[in-house]
Short mmCIF file of C-alpha atoms in Angstrom, two decimals:
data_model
loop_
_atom_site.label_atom_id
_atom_site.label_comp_id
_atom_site.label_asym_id
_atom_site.label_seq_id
_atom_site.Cartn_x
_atom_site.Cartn_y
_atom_site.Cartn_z
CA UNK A 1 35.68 89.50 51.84
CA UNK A 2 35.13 86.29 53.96
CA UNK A 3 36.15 86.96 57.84
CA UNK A 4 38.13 84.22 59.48
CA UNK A 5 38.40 83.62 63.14
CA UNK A 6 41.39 86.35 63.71
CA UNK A 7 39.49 88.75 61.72
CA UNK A 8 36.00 88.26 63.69
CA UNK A 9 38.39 88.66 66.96
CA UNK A 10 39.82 91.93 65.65
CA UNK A 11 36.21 92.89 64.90
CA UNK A 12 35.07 91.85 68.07
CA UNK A 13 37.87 94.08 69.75
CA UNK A 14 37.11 96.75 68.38
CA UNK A 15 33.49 96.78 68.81
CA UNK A 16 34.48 96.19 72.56
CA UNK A 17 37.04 98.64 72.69
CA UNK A 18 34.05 101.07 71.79
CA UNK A 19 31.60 99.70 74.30
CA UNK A 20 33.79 98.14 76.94
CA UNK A 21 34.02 101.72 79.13
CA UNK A 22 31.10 100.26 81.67
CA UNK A 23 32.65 101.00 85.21
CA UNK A 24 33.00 104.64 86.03
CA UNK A 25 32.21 105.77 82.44
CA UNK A 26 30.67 109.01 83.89
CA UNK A 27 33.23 110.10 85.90
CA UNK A 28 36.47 108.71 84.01
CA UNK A 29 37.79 110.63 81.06
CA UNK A 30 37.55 108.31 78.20
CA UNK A 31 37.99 109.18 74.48
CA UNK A 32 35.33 109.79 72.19
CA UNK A 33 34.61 110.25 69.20
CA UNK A 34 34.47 113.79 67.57
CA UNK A 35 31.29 113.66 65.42
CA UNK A 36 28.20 115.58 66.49
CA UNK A 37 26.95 112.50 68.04
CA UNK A 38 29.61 111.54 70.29
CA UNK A 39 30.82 114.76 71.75
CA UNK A 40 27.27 115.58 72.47
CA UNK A 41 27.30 114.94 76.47
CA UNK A 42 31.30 114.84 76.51
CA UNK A 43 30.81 118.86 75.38
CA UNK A 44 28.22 120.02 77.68
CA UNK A 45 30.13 118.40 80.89
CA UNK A 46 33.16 120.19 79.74
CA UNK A 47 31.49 123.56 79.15
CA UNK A 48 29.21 122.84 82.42
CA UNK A 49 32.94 122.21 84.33
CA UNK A 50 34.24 125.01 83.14
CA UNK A 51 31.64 127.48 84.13
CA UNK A 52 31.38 125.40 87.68
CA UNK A 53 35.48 126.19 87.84
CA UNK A 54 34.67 130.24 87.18
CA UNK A 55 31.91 130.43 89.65
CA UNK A 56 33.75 128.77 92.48
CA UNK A 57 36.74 131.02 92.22
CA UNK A 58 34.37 134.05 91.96
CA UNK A 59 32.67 132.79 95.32
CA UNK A 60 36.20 132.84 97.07
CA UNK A 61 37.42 135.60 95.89
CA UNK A 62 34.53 138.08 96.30
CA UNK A 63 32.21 136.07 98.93
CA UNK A 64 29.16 135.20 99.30
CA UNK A 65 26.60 138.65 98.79
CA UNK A 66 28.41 139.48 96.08
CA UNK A 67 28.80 135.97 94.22
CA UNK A 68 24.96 135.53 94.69
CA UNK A 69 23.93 138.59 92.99
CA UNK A 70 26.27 137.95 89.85
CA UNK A 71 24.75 134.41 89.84
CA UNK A 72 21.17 135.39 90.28
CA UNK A 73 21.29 137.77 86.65
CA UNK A 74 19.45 135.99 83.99
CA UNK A 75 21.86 137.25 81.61
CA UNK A 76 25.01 137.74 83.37
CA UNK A 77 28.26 136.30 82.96
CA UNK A 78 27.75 133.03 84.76
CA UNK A 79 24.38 132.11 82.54
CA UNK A 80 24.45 130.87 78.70
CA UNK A 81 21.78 129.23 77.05
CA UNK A 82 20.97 126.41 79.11
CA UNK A 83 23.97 126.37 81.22
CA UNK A 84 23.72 128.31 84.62
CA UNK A 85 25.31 128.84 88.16
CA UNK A 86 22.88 127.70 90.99
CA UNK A 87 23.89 127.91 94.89
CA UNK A 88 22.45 125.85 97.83
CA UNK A 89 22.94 126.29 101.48
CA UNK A 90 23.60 123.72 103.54
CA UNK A 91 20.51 124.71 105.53
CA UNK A 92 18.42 123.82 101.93
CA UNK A 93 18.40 127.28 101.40
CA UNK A 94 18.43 128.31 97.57
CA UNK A 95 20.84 131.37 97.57
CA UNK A 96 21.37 131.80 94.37
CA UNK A 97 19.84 130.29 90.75
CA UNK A 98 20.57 132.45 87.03
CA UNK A 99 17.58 129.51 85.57
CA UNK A 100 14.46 128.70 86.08
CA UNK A 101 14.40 128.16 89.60
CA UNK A 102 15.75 131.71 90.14
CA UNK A 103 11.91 132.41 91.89
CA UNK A 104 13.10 129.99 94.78
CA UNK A 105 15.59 132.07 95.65
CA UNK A 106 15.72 132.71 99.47
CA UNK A 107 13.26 129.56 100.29
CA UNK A 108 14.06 126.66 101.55
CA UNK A 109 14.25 123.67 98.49
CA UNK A 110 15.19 120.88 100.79
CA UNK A 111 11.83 118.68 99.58
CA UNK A 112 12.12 120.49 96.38
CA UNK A 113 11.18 117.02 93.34
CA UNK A 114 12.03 116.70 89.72
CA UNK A 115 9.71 115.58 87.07
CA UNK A 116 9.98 112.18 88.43
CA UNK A 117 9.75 112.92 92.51
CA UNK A 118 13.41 112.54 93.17
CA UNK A 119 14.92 114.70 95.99
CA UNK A 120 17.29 115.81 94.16
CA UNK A 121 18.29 118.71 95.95
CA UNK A 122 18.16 116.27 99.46
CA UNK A 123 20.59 113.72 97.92
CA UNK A 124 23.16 116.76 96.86
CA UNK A 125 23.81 117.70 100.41
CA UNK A 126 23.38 114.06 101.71
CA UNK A 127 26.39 113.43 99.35
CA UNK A 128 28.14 116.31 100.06
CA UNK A 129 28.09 115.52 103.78
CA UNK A 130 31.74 112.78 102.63
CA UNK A 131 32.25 114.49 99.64
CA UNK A 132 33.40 118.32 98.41
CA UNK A 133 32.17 117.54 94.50
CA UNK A 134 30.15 115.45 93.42
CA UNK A 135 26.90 114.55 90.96
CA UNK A 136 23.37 114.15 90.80
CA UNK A 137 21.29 112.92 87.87
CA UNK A 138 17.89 114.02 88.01
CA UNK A 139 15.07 115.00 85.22
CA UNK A 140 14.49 119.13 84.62
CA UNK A 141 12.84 121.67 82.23
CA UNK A 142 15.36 122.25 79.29
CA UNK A 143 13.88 125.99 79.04
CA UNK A 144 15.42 126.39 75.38
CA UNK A 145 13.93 123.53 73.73
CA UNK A 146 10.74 123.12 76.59
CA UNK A 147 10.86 119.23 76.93
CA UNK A 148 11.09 117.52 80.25
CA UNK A 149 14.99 116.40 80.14
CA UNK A 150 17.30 114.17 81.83
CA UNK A 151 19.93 116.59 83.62
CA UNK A 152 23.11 115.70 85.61
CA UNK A 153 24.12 118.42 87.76
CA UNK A 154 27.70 118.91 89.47
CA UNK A 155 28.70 120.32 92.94
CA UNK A 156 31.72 122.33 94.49
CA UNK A 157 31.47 122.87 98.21
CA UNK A 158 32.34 126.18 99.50
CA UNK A 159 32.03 126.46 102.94
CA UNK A 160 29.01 126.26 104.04
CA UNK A 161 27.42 126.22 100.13
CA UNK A 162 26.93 124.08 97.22
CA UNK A 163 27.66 125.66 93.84
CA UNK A 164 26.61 123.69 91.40
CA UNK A 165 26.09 123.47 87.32
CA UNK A 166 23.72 120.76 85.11
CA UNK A 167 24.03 120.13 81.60
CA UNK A 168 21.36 118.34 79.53
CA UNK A 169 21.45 114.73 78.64
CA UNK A 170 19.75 114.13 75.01
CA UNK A 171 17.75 110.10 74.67
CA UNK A 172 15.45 109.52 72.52
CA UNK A 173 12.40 108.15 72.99
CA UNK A 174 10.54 104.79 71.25
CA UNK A 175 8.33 107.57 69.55
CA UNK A 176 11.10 109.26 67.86
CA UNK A 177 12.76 106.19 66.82
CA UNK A 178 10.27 104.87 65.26
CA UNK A 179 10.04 108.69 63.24
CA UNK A 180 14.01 108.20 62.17
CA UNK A 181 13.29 104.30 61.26
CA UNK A 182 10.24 105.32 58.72
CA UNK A 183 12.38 108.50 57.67
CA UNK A 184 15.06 106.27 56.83
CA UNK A 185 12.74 103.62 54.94
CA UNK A 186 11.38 106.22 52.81
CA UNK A 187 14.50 107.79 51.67
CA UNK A 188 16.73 104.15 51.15
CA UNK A 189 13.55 103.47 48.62
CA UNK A 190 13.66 107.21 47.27
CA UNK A 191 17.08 107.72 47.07
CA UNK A 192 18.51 103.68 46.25
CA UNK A 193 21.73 102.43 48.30
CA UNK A 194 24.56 104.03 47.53
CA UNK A 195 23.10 107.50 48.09
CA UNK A 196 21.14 105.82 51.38
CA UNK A 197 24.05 104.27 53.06
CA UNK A 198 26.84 107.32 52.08
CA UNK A 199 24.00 109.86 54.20
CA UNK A 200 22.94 107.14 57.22
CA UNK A 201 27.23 106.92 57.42
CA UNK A 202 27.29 110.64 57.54
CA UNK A 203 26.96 112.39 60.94
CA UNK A 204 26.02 116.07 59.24
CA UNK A 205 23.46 113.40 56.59
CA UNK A 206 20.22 113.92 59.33
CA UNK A 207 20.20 110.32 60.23
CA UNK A 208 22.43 110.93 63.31
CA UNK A 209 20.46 113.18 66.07
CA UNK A 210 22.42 112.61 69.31
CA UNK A 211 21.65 109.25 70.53
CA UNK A 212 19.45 108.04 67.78
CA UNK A 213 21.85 106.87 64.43
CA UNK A 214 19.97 104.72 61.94
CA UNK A 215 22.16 101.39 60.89
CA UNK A 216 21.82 98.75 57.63
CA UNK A 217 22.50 95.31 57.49
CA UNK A 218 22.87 92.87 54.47
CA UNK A 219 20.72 90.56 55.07
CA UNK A 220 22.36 87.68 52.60
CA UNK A 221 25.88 87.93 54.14
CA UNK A 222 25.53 89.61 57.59
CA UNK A 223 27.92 92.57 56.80
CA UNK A 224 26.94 95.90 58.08
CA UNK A 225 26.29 98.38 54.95
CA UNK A 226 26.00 101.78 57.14
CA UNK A 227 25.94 102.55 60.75
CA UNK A 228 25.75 106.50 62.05
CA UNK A 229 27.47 106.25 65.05
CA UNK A 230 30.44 103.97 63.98
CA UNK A 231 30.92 104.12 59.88
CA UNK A 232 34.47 102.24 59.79
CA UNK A 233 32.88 99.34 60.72
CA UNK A 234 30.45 99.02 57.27
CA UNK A 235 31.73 96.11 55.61
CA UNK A 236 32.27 93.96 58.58
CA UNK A 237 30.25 91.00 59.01
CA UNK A 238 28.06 90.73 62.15
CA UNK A 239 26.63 88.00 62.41
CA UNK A 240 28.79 86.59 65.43
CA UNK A 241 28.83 89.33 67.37
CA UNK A 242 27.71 90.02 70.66
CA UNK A 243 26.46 92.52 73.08
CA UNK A 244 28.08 93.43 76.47
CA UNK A 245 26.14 90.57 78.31
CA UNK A 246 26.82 87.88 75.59
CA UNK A 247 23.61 88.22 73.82
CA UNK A 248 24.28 87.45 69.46
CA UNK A 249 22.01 90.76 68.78
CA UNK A 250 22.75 90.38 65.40
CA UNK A 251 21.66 87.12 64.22
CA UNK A 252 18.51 87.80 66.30
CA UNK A 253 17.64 90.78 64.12
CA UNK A 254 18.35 89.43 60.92
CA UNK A 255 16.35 86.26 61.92
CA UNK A 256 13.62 88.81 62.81
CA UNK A 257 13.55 90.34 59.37
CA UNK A 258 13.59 87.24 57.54
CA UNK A 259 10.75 86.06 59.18
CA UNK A 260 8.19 88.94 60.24
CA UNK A 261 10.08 91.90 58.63
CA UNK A 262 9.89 93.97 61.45
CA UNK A 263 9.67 93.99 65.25
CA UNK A 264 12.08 94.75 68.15
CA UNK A 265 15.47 93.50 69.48
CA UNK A 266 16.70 94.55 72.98
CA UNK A 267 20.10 94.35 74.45
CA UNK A 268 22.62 96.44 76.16
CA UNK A 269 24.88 98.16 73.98
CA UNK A 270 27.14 101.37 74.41
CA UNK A 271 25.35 104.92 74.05
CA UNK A 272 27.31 107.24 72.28
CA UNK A 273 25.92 110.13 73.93
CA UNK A 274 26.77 109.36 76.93
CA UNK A 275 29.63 107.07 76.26
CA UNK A 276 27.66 104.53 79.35
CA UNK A 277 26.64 100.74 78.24
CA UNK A 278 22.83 100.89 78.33
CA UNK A 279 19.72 99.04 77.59
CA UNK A 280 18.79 99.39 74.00
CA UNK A 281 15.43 98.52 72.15
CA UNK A 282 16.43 98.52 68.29
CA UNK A 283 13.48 99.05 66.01
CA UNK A 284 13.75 96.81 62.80
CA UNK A 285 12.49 97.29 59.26
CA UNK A 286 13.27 94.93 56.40
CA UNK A 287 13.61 96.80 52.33
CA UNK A 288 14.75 93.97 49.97
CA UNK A 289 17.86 92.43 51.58
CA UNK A 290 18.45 95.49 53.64
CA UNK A 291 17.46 95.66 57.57
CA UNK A 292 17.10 99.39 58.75
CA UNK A 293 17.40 99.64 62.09
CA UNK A 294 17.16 102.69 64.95
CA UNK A 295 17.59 102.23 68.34
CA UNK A 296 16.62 103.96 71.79
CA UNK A 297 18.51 104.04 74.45
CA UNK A 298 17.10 103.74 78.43
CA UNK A 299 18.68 103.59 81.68
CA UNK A 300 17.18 100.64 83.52
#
């Protein structure tokens, strides 16, 4: 089917509808989709809200002595799996912690860094000087899988404490891109296209792990042939689209594969795990007339 002018606008809507969400997207609720990719962070901040909502009331209702000691069991009501109650004084006293930290309990954690010698703990209580609730983003021990993880913690201020909750973001690294990219390779010439492109298009098919979703492009007309995080749009023709800051992405890949067969495209383009526009690095691979493509996702 040949796209005409209307058709490449509707395209391009849509494609912006999905990445357009750039100002407040962490704090606004915005829909997402419902495969395991996309409700991955939209989940955890939920469940992380919820149990944040729980421990507060608990605090006013029962007070301070008694709130800490429920919060301090490892395996009490207000822990599970990763997700724990954690309570700071405003005096950077640790009073209460059901995670990791629970050995901190009772010292002071004011110059207490993350992985990456943030203050983390410092910038919570210099935000919640103007603000009751609030956020912090910082990068933490994810003690059920091991791995150093981005976390985003959120605060409650009762009195003269800050209860707060994190929840694990998931981002992929170059590393394990570049693992997905060759896994996809080997099975498109394994397993030919239809099989290929019905699995990378299917979110339970093992080519969509939170942020990482493997994508195919026709290289002789442009039109996308499977992408993990948004399968309604195989079909459409990509060639003149764009990225949030104007960038044609698309025709710069293709032109990639033609000519070296591999190699790297960056641009900013919307993660799906955290629903945020973000820089992207796509990793490229050309099979036939077929680009495979992965991307990973980072902040800055």
């Amino acid at each position: 089917m040949k796209f005409t002018r209307p058709h490449l606008f509707m395209l391009a809507l849509s494609v912006a509808m999905t990445i357009a969400p750039i100002v407040n997207a962490a704090t606004t609720d915005l829909p997402i989709r419902t495969s395991a990719v996309g409700s991955v962070e939209r989940g955890d901040a939920k469940r992380a809200t919820a149990l944040l909502d729980r421990a507060v009331d608990y605090l006013q209702k029962n007070g301070p002595e008694q709130s800490f000691g429920a919060f301090n069991e490892r395996k009490g009501t207000f822990t599970s799996n990763e997700f724990y109650v954690f309570a700071v004084g405003t005096d950077g006293i640790l009073y209460a912690s059901g995670g990791a930290s629970n050995g901190l309990v009772g010292l002071n954690v004011l110059n207490l860094r993350d992985a990456a010698g943030k203050s983390f703990i410092r910038d919570m209580l210099e935000l919640a000087k103007t603000n009751e609730s609030g956020v912090v983003e910082y990068h933490w021990l994810n003690q059920i899988d091991n791995h150093l993880e981005n976390k985003t913690s959120q605060f409650r201020k009762v009195g003269n404490y800050l209860v707060c909750v994190g929840y694990y973001i998931p981002r992929a690294s170059a590393e394990e891109a570049k693992a997905l990219l060759s896994k996809a390779v080997a099975f498109l010439k394994r397993s030919g296209t239809e099989t290929a492109f019905r699995t990378f298009n299917n979110p339970q098919g093992g080519y969509v792990i939170n942020d990482e979703y493997v994508f195919a492009i026709n290289l002789d007309d442009g039109k996308y042939l499977a992408s993990g995080a948004s399968p309604t749009l195989t079909g459409a023709d990509v060639r003149e689209l764009s990225d949030a800051a104007g960038k044609p992405l698309f025709k710069e890949m293709i032109a990639l594969a033609k000519q070296k067969g591999s190699g790297t495209v960056a641009y900013v383009w919307r993660n799906p795990a955290t629903n945020a526009i973000e820089q992207k690095h796509s990793l490229i691979q050309r099979v036939g007339n077929v680009l495979l493509g992965v991307g990973y996702y980072t902040k800055n």
